[in-house]
Short mmCIF file of C-alpha atoms in Angstrom, two decimals:
data_model
loop_
_atom_site.label_atom_id
_atom_site.label_comp_id
_atom_site.label_asym_id
_atom_site.label_seq_id
_atom_site.Cartn_x
_atom_site.Cartn_y
_atom_site.Cartn_z
CA MET A 1 -81.41 3.73 18.49
CA ALA A 2 -80.63 5.08 15.02
CA LYS A 3 -83.53 5.97 12.88
CA LEU A 4 -84.17 4.61 9.39
CA PRO A 5 -81.64 6.61 7.18
CA PRO A 6 -82.24 7.72 3.48
CA GLY A 7 -81.03 5.47 0.81
CA VAL A 8 -82.38 2.20 2.08
CA LEU A 9 -83.44 1.20 -1.35
CA GLU A 10 -79.86 1.92 -2.45
CA ALA A 11 -78.66 -0.73 0.06
CA ASN A 12 -77.60 1.68 2.72
CA ILE A 13 -76.57 -0.70 5.62
CA ASN A 14 -74.77 1.92 7.81
CA TRP A 15 -77.41 3.14 10.21
CA VAL A 16 -74.98 4.95 12.39
CA GLY A 17 -77.32 7.60 14.03
CA SER A 18 -75.92 10.72 15.69
CA PHE A 19 -72.53 10.06 17.34
CA LYS A 20 -72.17 13.59 18.53
CA LEU A 21 -75.55 13.83 20.19
CA CYS A 22 -74.94 10.51 22.02
CA THR A 23 -71.49 11.47 23.38
CA GLU A 24 -72.83 14.71 24.75
CA VAL A 25 -75.54 13.01 26.87
CA TYR A 26 -74.82 13.46 30.66
CA ASN A 27 -77.07 13.34 33.69
CA ASP A 28 -75.55 14.13 37.04
CA THR A 29 -78.80 13.84 38.98
CA LEU A 30 -78.34 10.09 39.05
CA SER A 31 -75.91 8.27 41.22
CA PRO A 32 -73.56 7.34 39.68
CA PRO A 33 -73.95 10.03 36.99
CA MET A 34 -75.00 8.58 33.63
CA LYS A 35 -73.10 9.17 30.43
CA GLY A 36 -74.02 8.34 26.92
CA LYS A 37 -71.98 5.58 25.32
CA TYR A 38 -72.19 5.08 21.56
CA CYS A 39 -72.27 1.46 20.39
CA ARG A 40 -72.65 -0.13 16.98
CA ALA A 41 -74.29 -3.52 16.63
CA SER A 42 -73.61 -5.64 13.58
CA ILE A 43 -76.86 -7.43 12.63
CA GLY A 44 -76.60 -10.49 10.39
CA PHE A 45 -79.14 -11.12 7.52
CA PRO A 46 -79.49 -13.58 4.81
CA VAL A 47 -77.59 -11.94 2.03
CA GLU A 48 -80.49 -11.84 -0.42
CA GLN A 49 -82.66 -10.08 2.23
CA LEU A 50 -79.96 -7.54 3.20
CA ALA A 51 -79.05 -6.37 -0.37
CA GLY A 52 -81.07 -8.39 -2.91
CA ASP A 53 -78.94 -9.40 -5.89
CA LEU A 54 -75.97 -7.28 -4.96
CA PRO A 55 -72.64 -9.06 -4.55
CA ILE A 56 -72.07 -8.59 -0.74
CA ASP A 57 -70.07 -11.02 1.38
CA ASP A 58 -71.79 -13.17 3.93
CA SER A 59 -69.59 -11.58 6.71
CA ILE A 60 -71.16 -8.11 6.20
CA GLY A 61 -74.07 -7.11 8.30
CA LEU A 62 -76.26 -4.14 8.97
CA THR A 63 -74.56 -1.60 11.04
CA TYR A 64 -76.93 -0.23 13.65
CA GLY A 65 -75.94 2.71 15.95
CA MET A 66 -77.26 2.95 19.51
CA CYS A 67 -76.86 5.33 22.41
CA ILE A 68 -76.54 3.29 25.60
CA SER A 69 -75.83 4.16 29.20
CA ASP A 70 -72.12 3.71 30.10
CA GLN A 71 -73.21 1.33 32.81
CA CYS A 72 -74.18 -1.30 30.28
CA ASN A 73 -71.64 -3.88 28.97
CA ASN A 74 -71.61 -5.59 25.57
CA GLU A 75 -73.64 -8.54 26.73
CA ASP A 76 -76.40 -6.21 27.98
CA ILE A 77 -76.50 -4.49 24.66
CA LYS A 78 -76.67 -7.77 22.73
CA LEU A 79 -79.60 -8.80 24.83
CA ILE A 80 -81.36 -5.47 24.24
CA VAL A 81 -80.83 -5.66 20.47
CA SER A 82 -81.82 -9.31 20.23
CA ASN A 83 -85.11 -8.63 22.10
CA SER A 84 -85.77 -5.55 20.02
CA LEU A 85 -85.33 -7.48 16.80
CA LYS A 86 -87.89 -10.08 17.83
CA LEU A 87 -90.51 -7.25 18.03
CA MET A 88 -90.00 -6.19 14.31
CA SER A 89 -91.24 -8.44 11.62
CA VAL A 90 -88.70 -6.99 9.11
CA PHE A 91 -85.90 -8.36 11.30
CA LYS A 92 -87.55 -11.83 11.56
CA TYR A 93 -84.50 -13.67 10.23
CA ALA A 94 -81.90 -11.34 11.70
CA TRP A 95 -79.44 -12.06 14.48
CA VAL A 96 -76.92 -10.04 16.41
CA LYS A 97 -73.38 -10.74 15.11
CA ASP A 98 -71.29 -8.43 17.28
CA VAL A 99 -71.50 -5.29 19.39
CA GLU A 100 -68.71 -2.70 19.34
CA CYS A 101 -68.78 0.35 21.67
CA VAL A 102 -66.74 3.50 20.78
CA GLU A 103 -64.98 5.01 23.79
CA LYS A 104 -62.12 7.51 23.96
CA LYS A 105 -58.98 5.87 25.30
CA GLU A 106 -56.11 7.25 27.11
CA LEU A 107 -52.84 7.60 25.25
CA PRO A 108 -50.84 4.39 25.91
CA SER A 109 -47.18 4.61 26.91
CA GLU A 110 -46.06 2.89 23.58
CA THR A 111 -47.77 5.75 21.67
CA ALA A 112 -46.12 8.39 23.77
CA VAL A 113 -42.75 6.78 23.14
CA PHE A 114 -43.26 6.62 19.40
CA ILE A 115 -44.53 10.23 19.25
CA GLY A 116 -41.36 11.31 21.12
CA PHE A 117 -39.24 9.38 18.70
CA LEU A 118 -40.90 10.95 15.68
CA SER A 119 -40.70 14.36 17.29
CA ILE A 120 -36.92 13.86 17.57
CA LEU A 121 -36.73 13.04 13.80
CA VAL A 122 -38.84 16.15 12.98
CA LEU A 123 -36.58 18.24 15.15
CA TRP A 124 -33.53 16.86 13.46
CA VAL A 125 -34.94 17.68 10.03
CA PHE A 126 -35.74 21.08 11.30
CA ILE A 127 -32.13 21.66 12.52
CA ALA A 128 -30.73 20.33 9.26
CA THR A 129 -32.95 22.60 7.27
CA VAL A 130 -31.92 25.65 9.31
CA PHE A 131 -28.28 24.69 8.90
CA ASP A 132 -28.69 24.22 5.19
CA ILE A 133 -30.48 27.61 4.72
CA THR A 134 -27.98 29.42 6.92
CA ARG A 135 -25.08 27.82 4.89
CA ARG A 136 -26.73 28.93 1.59
CA ILE A 137 -27.16 32.50 2.80
CA LEU A 138 -23.54 32.81 3.97
CA LYS A 139 -22.36 31.31 0.71
CA PHE A 140 -24.47 33.91 -1.27
CA ILE A 141 -23.13 36.82 0.82
CA ASN A 142 -19.53 35.54 0.29
CA THR A 143 -20.14 35.19 -3.44
CA SER A 144 -21.54 38.67 -3.59
CA ASN A 145 -18.56 40.09 -1.81
CA ASP A 146 -16.26 38.45 -4.34
CA PHE A 147 -17.50 40.96 -7.04
CA LYS A 148 -15.51 43.66 -5.35
CA PHE A 149 -12.24 42.12 -6.57
CA ASN A 150 -10.64 41.75 -9.90
CA GLU A 151 -11.34 38.92 -12.37
CA ASP A 152 -8.43 36.69 -11.19
CA THR A 153 -9.46 37.05 -7.55
CA ILE A 154 -13.08 36.15 -8.39
CA ASN A 155 -12.01 33.04 -10.46
CA SER A 156 -9.80 31.99 -7.49
CA ASN A 157 -12.58 32.36 -4.96
CA VAL A 158 -15.03 30.44 -7.23
CA ASN A 159 -12.52 27.60 -7.49
CA ASN A 160 -12.11 27.58 -3.65
CA LEU A 161 -15.84 27.50 -3.13
CA ASN A 162 -16.21 24.66 -5.60
CA LYS A 163 -13.47 22.67 -3.70
CA LYS A 164 -15.16 23.32 -0.40
CA LYS A 165 -18.42 22.07 -1.87
CA ASN A 166 -16.76 18.90 -3.13
CA ASN A 167 -14.83 18.34 0.00
CA ASN A 168 -17.71 18.57 2.57
CA SER A 169 -17.13 16.49 5.67
CA ARG A 170 -19.22 13.35 6.03
CA LEU A 171 -21.09 15.07 8.86
CA THR A 172 -21.98 18.10 6.65
CA THR A 173 -23.09 15.80 3.90
CA PHE A 174 -25.25 13.79 6.27
CA ILE A 175 -26.87 16.96 7.66
CA LEU A 176 -27.60 18.39 4.19
CA GLU A 177 -29.22 15.04 3.11
CA CYS A 178 -31.53 15.42 5.96
CA SER A 179 -32.57 19.01 5.05
CA PHE A 180 -36.16 19.47 4.06
CA TYR A 181 -35.06 22.31 1.70
CA THR A 182 -32.57 20.24 -0.12
CA ASN A 183 -34.73 17.28 -0.49
CA THR A 184 -37.62 19.40 -1.83
CA GLU A 185 -35.25 20.92 -4.25
CA ASN A 186 -34.15 17.53 -5.45
CA PHE A 187 -37.64 16.21 -5.56
CA PHE A 188 -38.68 18.96 -8.08
CA ARG A 189 -35.61 18.78 -10.22
CA THR A 190 -36.28 17.87 -13.86
CA ASP A 191 -32.61 17.12 -14.90
CA ASN A 192 -32.07 14.00 -12.72
CA GLY A 193 -34.11 11.41 -14.63
CA GLY A 194 -31.17 9.66 -16.10
CA SER A 195 -30.90 8.88 -19.85
CA ILE A 196 -34.44 7.52 -20.05
CA THR A 197 -36.47 10.57 -18.98
CA CYS A 198 -39.78 9.05 -20.16
CA LEU A 199 -39.79 6.83 -17.03
CA ASN A 200 -40.58 10.02 -14.99
CA GLY A 201 -43.89 10.37 -16.97
CA ILE A 202 -44.71 6.76 -16.65
CA ARG A 203 -44.21 7.01 -12.78
CA PHE A 204 -46.35 10.08 -12.64
CA PHE A 205 -49.32 8.74 -14.61
CA SER A 206 -49.07 5.33 -12.94
CA MET A 207 -49.13 6.88 -9.48
CA VAL A 208 -52.17 9.04 -10.30
CA TRP A 209 -54.05 5.93 -11.66
CA ILE A 210 -53.12 3.84 -8.67
CA ILE A 211 -54.37 6.47 -6.22
CA TRP A 212 -57.58 7.00 -8.23
CA GLY A 213 -58.36 3.35 -8.51
CA HIS A 214 -57.47 2.32 -4.84
CA THR A 215 -59.50 5.32 -3.42
CA TYR A 216 -62.56 3.90 -5.24
CA ASN A 217 -61.85 0.37 -4.31
CA TYR A 218 -61.34 1.10 -0.53
CA ILE A 219 -64.57 2.98 -0.10
CA ILE A 220 -66.55 0.06 -1.46
CA GLU A 221 -64.36 -2.62 0.36
CA ARG A 222 -66.67 -5.58 0.92
CA THR A 223 -65.11 -7.68 3.70
CA LYS A 224 -66.19 -5.61 6.75
CA PHE A 225 -68.48 -2.67 5.93
CA PHE A 226 -69.30 -0.22 3.17
CA VAL A 227 -68.41 3.33 3.75
CA VAL A 228 -70.77 4.56 1.05
CA ASP A 229 -74.63 4.70 1.50
CA ASN A 230 -75.49 3.98 -2.10
CA ILE A 231 -74.08 0.50 -2.81
CA ARG A 232 -76.48 -0.20 -5.54
CA THR A 233 -75.50 3.03 -7.41
CA MET A 234 -71.83 2.06 -7.01
CA GLN A 235 -72.57 -1.44 -8.36
CA GLU A 236 -74.28 0.06 -11.38
CA LEU A 237 -71.28 2.22 -11.99
CA ASN A 238 -69.14 -0.91 -12.21
CA GLU A 239 -71.30 -2.13 -15.10
CA ASN A 240 -70.39 0.89 -17.21
CA LEU A 241 -67.58 0.64 -19.77
CA GLU A 242 -65.77 3.90 -18.63
CA ALA A 243 -65.74 2.65 -15.00
CA GLN A 244 -63.13 0.03 -16.08
CA LEU A 245 -60.52 2.83 -15.82
CA ILE A 246 -61.07 3.05 -12.11
CA ILE A 247 -61.63 -0.61 -11.38
CA ASN A 248 -58.48 -1.65 -13.24
CA GLY A 249 -56.19 0.96 -11.64
CA MET A 250 -54.31 -2.05 -10.21
CA PHE A 251 -52.55 -2.45 -13.55
CA GLY A 252 -50.65 0.74 -12.56
CA VAL A 253 -48.76 -1.23 -9.97
CA ASP A 254 -47.27 -3.55 -12.60
CA THR A 255 -45.57 -0.56 -14.33
CA PHE A 256 -43.59 -0.08 -11.17
CA PHE A 257 -42.53 -3.69 -11.08
CA LEU A 258 -41.40 -3.50 -14.75
CA MET A 259 -39.55 -0.25 -14.28
CA SER A 260 -37.78 -1.52 -11.18
CA ALA A 261 -36.72 -4.69 -12.93
CA PHE A 262 -35.58 -2.87 -15.99
CA LEU A 263 -33.38 -0.35 -14.05
CA LEU A 264 -32.09 -3.08 -11.93
CA ALA A 265 -31.04 -5.24 -14.87
CA LYS A 266 -29.22 -2.37 -16.48
CA THR A 267 -27.40 -1.41 -13.38
CA PHE A 268 -26.52 -4.86 -12.12
CA LEU A 269 -25.18 -6.16 -15.43
CA TYR A 270 -22.86 -3.23 -16.03
CA LYS A 271 -21.49 -3.34 -12.41
CA TYR A 272 -21.14 -7.16 -12.40
CA GLU A 273 -19.33 -7.24 -15.76
CA ALA A 274 -17.08 -4.33 -14.90
CA SER A 275 -15.99 -5.96 -11.60
CA ASN A 276 -15.77 -9.49 -13.11
CA GLY A 277 -18.10 -10.71 -10.54
CA PHE A 278 -19.13 -9.57 -7.08
CA LYS A 279 -17.02 -10.12 -3.97
CA PRO A 280 -18.70 -11.11 -0.67
CA PHE A 281 -18.79 -7.43 0.48
CA ALA A 282 -20.45 -6.32 -2.78
CA TRP A 283 -23.16 -9.02 -2.35
CA ALA A 284 -23.78 -7.95 1.26
CA TYR A 285 -24.02 -4.43 0.11
CA TYR A 286 -26.45 -5.34 -2.69
CA TYR A 287 -29.03 -6.81 -0.27
CA ILE A 288 -28.43 -4.59 2.79
CA SER A 289 -28.49 -1.29 0.87
CA ARG A 290 -31.90 -2.20 -0.69
CA TYR A 291 -33.26 -3.19 2.68
CA TRP A 292 -32.01 0.02 4.37
CA ARG A 293 -33.49 1.96 1.53
CA LEU A 294 -36.95 0.45 2.03
CA ALA A 295 -37.22 -0.52 5.63
CA PRO A 296 -37.20 2.85 7.51
CA PRO A 297 -40.10 4.54 5.75
CA PHE A 298 -41.88 1.21 5.52
CA LEU A 299 -41.68 0.59 9.30
CA ILE A 300 -42.26 4.16 10.31
CA THR A 301 -45.46 4.16 8.22
CA ILE A 302 -46.56 1.07 10.16
CA ILE A 303 -45.65 2.59 13.48
CA ILE A 304 -47.67 5.75 12.68
CA TYR A 305 -50.68 3.70 11.40
CA ILE A 306 -50.87 1.28 14.42
CA TRP A 307 -49.77 3.56 17.34
CA ILE A 308 -50.61 7.06 16.46
CA MET A 309 -53.47 7.15 13.82
CA PRO A 310 -56.07 5.55 16.22
CA PHE A 311 -55.71 8.63 18.48
CA VAL A 312 -55.91 11.22 15.84
CA GLY A 313 -59.75 11.08 15.93
CA TRP A 314 -62.79 8.97 16.98
CA GLY A 315 -66.26 8.46 15.65
CA PRO A 316 -69.00 5.93 14.82
CA LEU A 317 -66.70 4.12 12.44
CA TRP A 318 -63.41 5.14 14.19
CA ASN A 319 -63.00 2.99 17.23
CA GLN A 320 -59.66 3.82 18.87
CA GLU A 321 -59.53 0.46 20.42
CA LYS A 322 -59.95 -1.41 17.09
CA PHE A 323 -58.35 1.02 14.63
CA PRO A 324 -57.02 -0.13 12.31
CA ARG A 325 -59.70 -2.74 12.28
CA ASN A 326 -57.12 -5.57 12.20
CA ASN A 327 -54.80 -4.19 14.89
CA ASP A 328 -54.21 -7.67 16.28
CA ASP A 329 -52.69 -8.76 12.86
CA CYS A 330 -50.34 -5.68 12.98
CA LEU A 331 -49.13 -6.67 16.46
CA ASN A 332 -48.95 -10.38 16.05
CA TYR A 333 -47.14 -10.43 12.74
CA TRP A 334 -44.88 -7.28 13.15
CA TRP A 335 -41.85 -9.63 12.57
CA ALA A 336 -43.19 -10.52 9.14
CA TYR A 337 -43.23 -6.80 8.10
CA VAL A 338 -39.65 -6.33 9.38
CA LEU A 339 -38.46 -9.37 7.28
CA PHE A 340 -40.41 -8.44 4.22
CA ILE A 341 -42.37 -11.67 4.12
CA ASN A 342 -45.76 -10.50 5.32
CA ASN A 343 -47.34 -11.45 2.01
CA PHE A 344 -46.79 -15.13 2.98
CA VAL A 345 -48.45 -15.00 6.40
CA PRO A 346 -51.33 -17.66 6.22
CA ASN A 347 -54.89 -16.37 5.53
CA GLY A 348 -53.64 -13.06 4.41
CA LYS A 349 -53.13 -11.83 7.95
CA GLY A 350 -49.84 -10.21 7.09
CA THR A 351 -51.54 -7.61 4.82
CA THR A 352 -54.84 -7.06 6.52
CA CYS A 353 -53.29 -4.41 8.77
CA MET A 354 -52.32 -2.07 5.89
CA GLY A 355 -53.43 -3.82 2.61
CA TYR A 356 -51.22 -1.73 0.32
CA LEU A 357 -48.08 -2.87 2.14
CA TRP A 358 -48.03 -6.09 0.05
CA TYR A 359 -46.03 -4.38 -2.60
CA ILE A 360 -42.77 -3.74 -0.68
CA PRO A 361 -42.17 -7.41 0.27
CA ASN A 362 -42.83 -8.44 -3.38
CA ASP A 363 -40.53 -5.94 -4.64
CA TYR A 364 -37.75 -6.98 -2.29
CA GLN A 365 -38.32 -10.70 -2.99
CA PHE A 366 -38.12 -10.09 -6.71
CA TYR A 367 -34.95 -8.01 -6.16
CA ALA A 368 -33.37 -10.78 -4.01
CA ILE A 369 -33.73 -13.50 -6.67
CA SER A 370 -33.05 -11.31 -9.76
CA PRO A 371 -29.19 -11.93 -9.68
CA LEU A 372 -29.93 -15.64 -10.42
CA PHE A 373 -31.48 -14.68 -13.76
CA LEU A 374 -29.19 -11.82 -14.62
CA ILE A 375 -25.92 -13.80 -14.02
CA LEU A 376 -27.29 -16.74 -16.10
CA LEU A 377 -28.17 -14.21 -18.89
CA LEU A 378 -24.69 -12.75 -18.75
CA LYS A 379 -22.73 -16.01 -18.71
CA PHE A 380 -25.16 -18.50 -20.23
CA PRO A 381 -27.58 -16.52 -22.34
CA LYS A 382 -29.52 -19.50 -23.68
CA ALA A 383 -30.00 -20.99 -20.22
CA GLY A 384 -30.98 -17.56 -18.79
CA LYS A 385 -33.58 -16.93 -21.51
CA THR A 386 -35.00 -20.39 -21.10
CA LEU A 387 -35.32 -19.94 -17.42
CA LEU A 388 -36.90 -16.52 -17.74
CA ALA A 389 -39.39 -17.87 -20.39
CA GLY A 390 -40.26 -20.84 -18.23
CA CYS A 391 -40.86 -18.70 -15.14
CA LEU A 392 -43.08 -16.34 -17.22
CA VAL A 393 -45.17 -19.22 -18.48
CA ALA A 394 -45.36 -20.76 -15.06
CA SER A 395 -46.35 -17.48 -13.38
CA LEU A 396 -49.08 -16.78 -16.01
CA SER A 397 -50.37 -20.36 -15.75
CA ILE A 398 -50.64 -20.19 -11.90
CA LEU A 399 -52.40 -16.83 -12.10
CA ALA A 400 -54.95 -18.19 -14.67
CA PHE A 401 -55.58 -21.38 -12.60
CA LEU A 402 -56.13 -19.69 -9.26
CA THR A 403 -58.32 -16.99 -10.65
CA ALA A 404 -60.54 -19.47 -12.52
CA ASN A 405 -60.70 -21.62 -9.30
CA VAL A 406 -61.77 -18.77 -7.19
CA TYR A 407 -64.30 -17.65 -9.76
CA VAL A 408 -66.04 -21.02 -9.78
CA SER A 409 -65.97 -21.35 -5.96
CA ARG A 410 -67.60 -17.87 -5.46
CA ARG A 411 -70.87 -18.47 -7.45
CA LYS A 412 -69.11 -16.86 -10.58
CA ASP A 413 -69.64 -13.30 -9.06
CA ILE A 414 -66.75 -11.15 -10.10
CA ALA A 415 -67.10 -8.75 -7.16
CA LEU A 416 -66.80 -11.53 -4.62
CA VAL A 417 -64.00 -13.21 -6.71
CA LEU A 418 -61.91 -9.99 -6.41
CA VAL A 419 -62.26 -10.16 -2.59
CA ASP A 420 -61.06 -13.77 -2.34
CA MET A 421 -58.31 -13.25 -4.93
CA TRP A 422 -56.47 -11.06 -2.54
CA GLU A 423 -54.99 -13.74 -0.30
CA ASP A 424 -54.24 -16.33 -2.84
CA VAL A 425 -53.46 -14.33 -6.01
CA TYR A 426 -53.11 -10.60 -5.62
CA ILE A 427 -50.40 -10.41 -3.03
CA LYS A 428 -48.34 -13.47 -4.05
CA PRO A 429 -45.06 -12.95 -5.87
CA TYR A 430 -45.52 -15.99 -8.08
CA CYS A 431 -48.74 -14.35 -9.55
CA ARG A 432 -47.15 -10.92 -9.84
CA ALA A 433 -43.88 -11.90 -11.34
CA SER A 434 -44.65 -11.46 -15.07
CA PRO A 435 -44.06 -7.64 -15.27
CA TRP A 436 -40.84 -8.10 -13.34
CA ILE A 437 -39.62 -10.77 -15.74
CA VAL A 438 -40.50 -8.68 -18.74
CA GLY A 439 -38.55 -5.78 -17.07
CA LEU A 440 -35.48 -7.96 -16.65
CA CYS A 441 -35.65 -9.01 -20.34
CA LEU A 442 -35.97 -5.30 -21.43
CA GLY A 443 -33.07 -4.27 -19.23
CA TYR A 444 -30.90 -7.09 -20.73
CA ILE A 445 -31.78 -6.03 -24.28
CA PHE A 446 -30.81 -2.48 -23.45
CA PHE A 447 -27.59 -3.71 -21.92
CA LYS A 448 -26.66 -5.68 -24.95
CA LEU A 449 -27.56 -2.89 -27.45
CA GLN A 450 -25.59 -0.26 -25.47
CA LYS A 451 -22.66 -2.57 -25.11
CA SER A 452 -22.44 -3.51 -28.80
CA LYS A 453 -23.05 0.20 -29.68
CA ILE A 454 -25.42 -0.96 -32.49
CA GLN A 455 -27.51 1.79 -33.87
CA VAL A 456 -30.86 0.21 -34.36
CA LYS A 457 -32.99 1.94 -36.96
CA ILE A 458 -36.62 0.99 -37.32
CA SER A 459 -38.81 2.21 -40.12
CA TYR A 460 -41.71 4.48 -39.31
CA LEU A 461 -44.01 1.69 -40.58
CA TRP A 462 -42.82 -0.76 -37.91
CA VAL A 463 -42.84 1.87 -35.24
CA SER A 464 -46.41 2.79 -36.06
CA MET A 465 -47.41 -0.81 -36.05
CA GLY A 466 -45.72 -1.27 -32.76
CA TRP A 467 -47.54 1.63 -31.18
CA ILE A 468 -50.94 0.39 -32.63
CA LEU A 469 -50.31 -3.10 -31.14
CA CYS A 470 -49.34 -1.52 -27.91
CA PHE A 471 -52.47 0.50 -27.66
CA ILE A 472 -54.67 -2.50 -28.64
CA LEU A 473 -53.08 -4.54 -25.81
CA MET A 474 -53.48 -1.78 -23.25
CA LEU A 475 -57.11 -1.08 -24.10
CA THR A 476 -57.88 -4.79 -24.01
CA ALA A 477 -56.20 -5.12 -20.62
CA VAL A 478 -58.19 -2.30 -19.20
CA PHE A 479 -61.55 -2.49 -20.91
CA GLY A 480 -61.60 -6.29 -21.65
CA GLY A 481 -62.82 -6.93 -18.12
CA TYR A 482 -66.02 -5.04 -18.88
CA THR A 483 -67.67 -8.43 -19.53
CA ASN A 484 -67.01 -9.50 -15.90
CA HIS A 485 -69.15 -6.76 -14.50
CA ALA A 486 -71.86 -6.46 -17.19
CA LYS A 487 -75.32 -7.78 -16.66
CA GLY A 488 -75.96 -11.22 -18.18
CA LYS A 489 -72.20 -12.05 -18.46
CA LYS A 490 -71.60 -15.51 -19.81
CA PHE A 491 -67.82 -15.76 -19.35
CA ILE A 492 -64.95 -14.24 -17.38
CA PHE A 493 -62.25 -12.27 -18.89
CA ILE A 494 -58.81 -12.71 -17.15
CA CYS A 495 -55.96 -10.43 -18.13
CA LEU A 496 -52.59 -12.07 -17.48
CA THR A 497 -49.98 -9.55 -16.69
#
């Protein structure tokens, strides 16, 4: 059994022991030969005994690693652990919640099929890249040879090359679009940001903020087990003012909702007005093109996570049979992921497989209903503005009500509130709609200004006041929640976005 690890006073509840030493145990003098099997028991405690005043969910238990003979089954191990607990006074009120044994599994046929499929895709990208590079080299050689001729001949050849470039066959264009070289070149271009180049900077800083915040939040995820062994230190970090920059990294997600809505509004309004309304084919293209853009990488990511990632490694917290930990939810609700409605599966089971995949269905759902608002804004501006304002107020009201309700039901402990908010608040479109609605309004304003060609001139005073107000609101949103984590808090701060 695992020995007492360091950091117990810091609420270290992962007593995993030595996985490597256990899996190397082998005795062939016995019949049958005995092999070491690593198992992990989840031992339940009263929360106050397990971690004192720390906000830990009741479902979390002490993780206790053991090295058992491979001849023992889970029921035998439960009995061994239960009897051992009775002999130790410190575990007087403890009980065995579950036993999970980590064993290396054979590669299933489904995984082999998906690996083969992804290998074909990688091979195709490699072929496309070789074709692209070869084509570029030949083009460079031909261009170099052109310098041997006179100026008229050079101009003629350059024109011919440009015509060939513009008249590529569909097959050639498709191959080039699959080239790793071309896609990398396009990815690092700085001249394809459109007329509003500041959006690139917003995307970059928002993405860095999201990765930073989510990395922290996932390692202290409270619903199953903590990866860290110093929970108390992490909790104390949450009480610091500067830590709010990490904790509130989720606001970075809202910037993507706003930018998507803004760009959609501008593009849609121009196209809809220019074509005097969409024909059935245009409407079909509107929805199918968006789905086709999002679905392939979305579904391939799920396939890799469910069928390939479990077999990339194994360890005390990496059980191939139960990795990801909610694999059953992934398999039972795959259809919800395909239809982009996984954020509406009851009990949050449509997002427990890969938590961060809540964003894609929300984005598509907002995209799907946006024409209703945009067409109203174009044809009946007053009705469109009234509807948008009403939806904004309704979204913010629902968000405030649900958050306050969860806060009261969870003993007013903000750490546990954030856990419970996931299912009913965080992943639901009616709670995340406000930045999208603001983005639609902003896109509509830009559309009207560009259409009327009005040169709006704002004095430096008003610009300065606008930036000051902007920074005040941003700082309030990020750091206002400090009161939720501070000791002796008397009220909860809810930022409605």
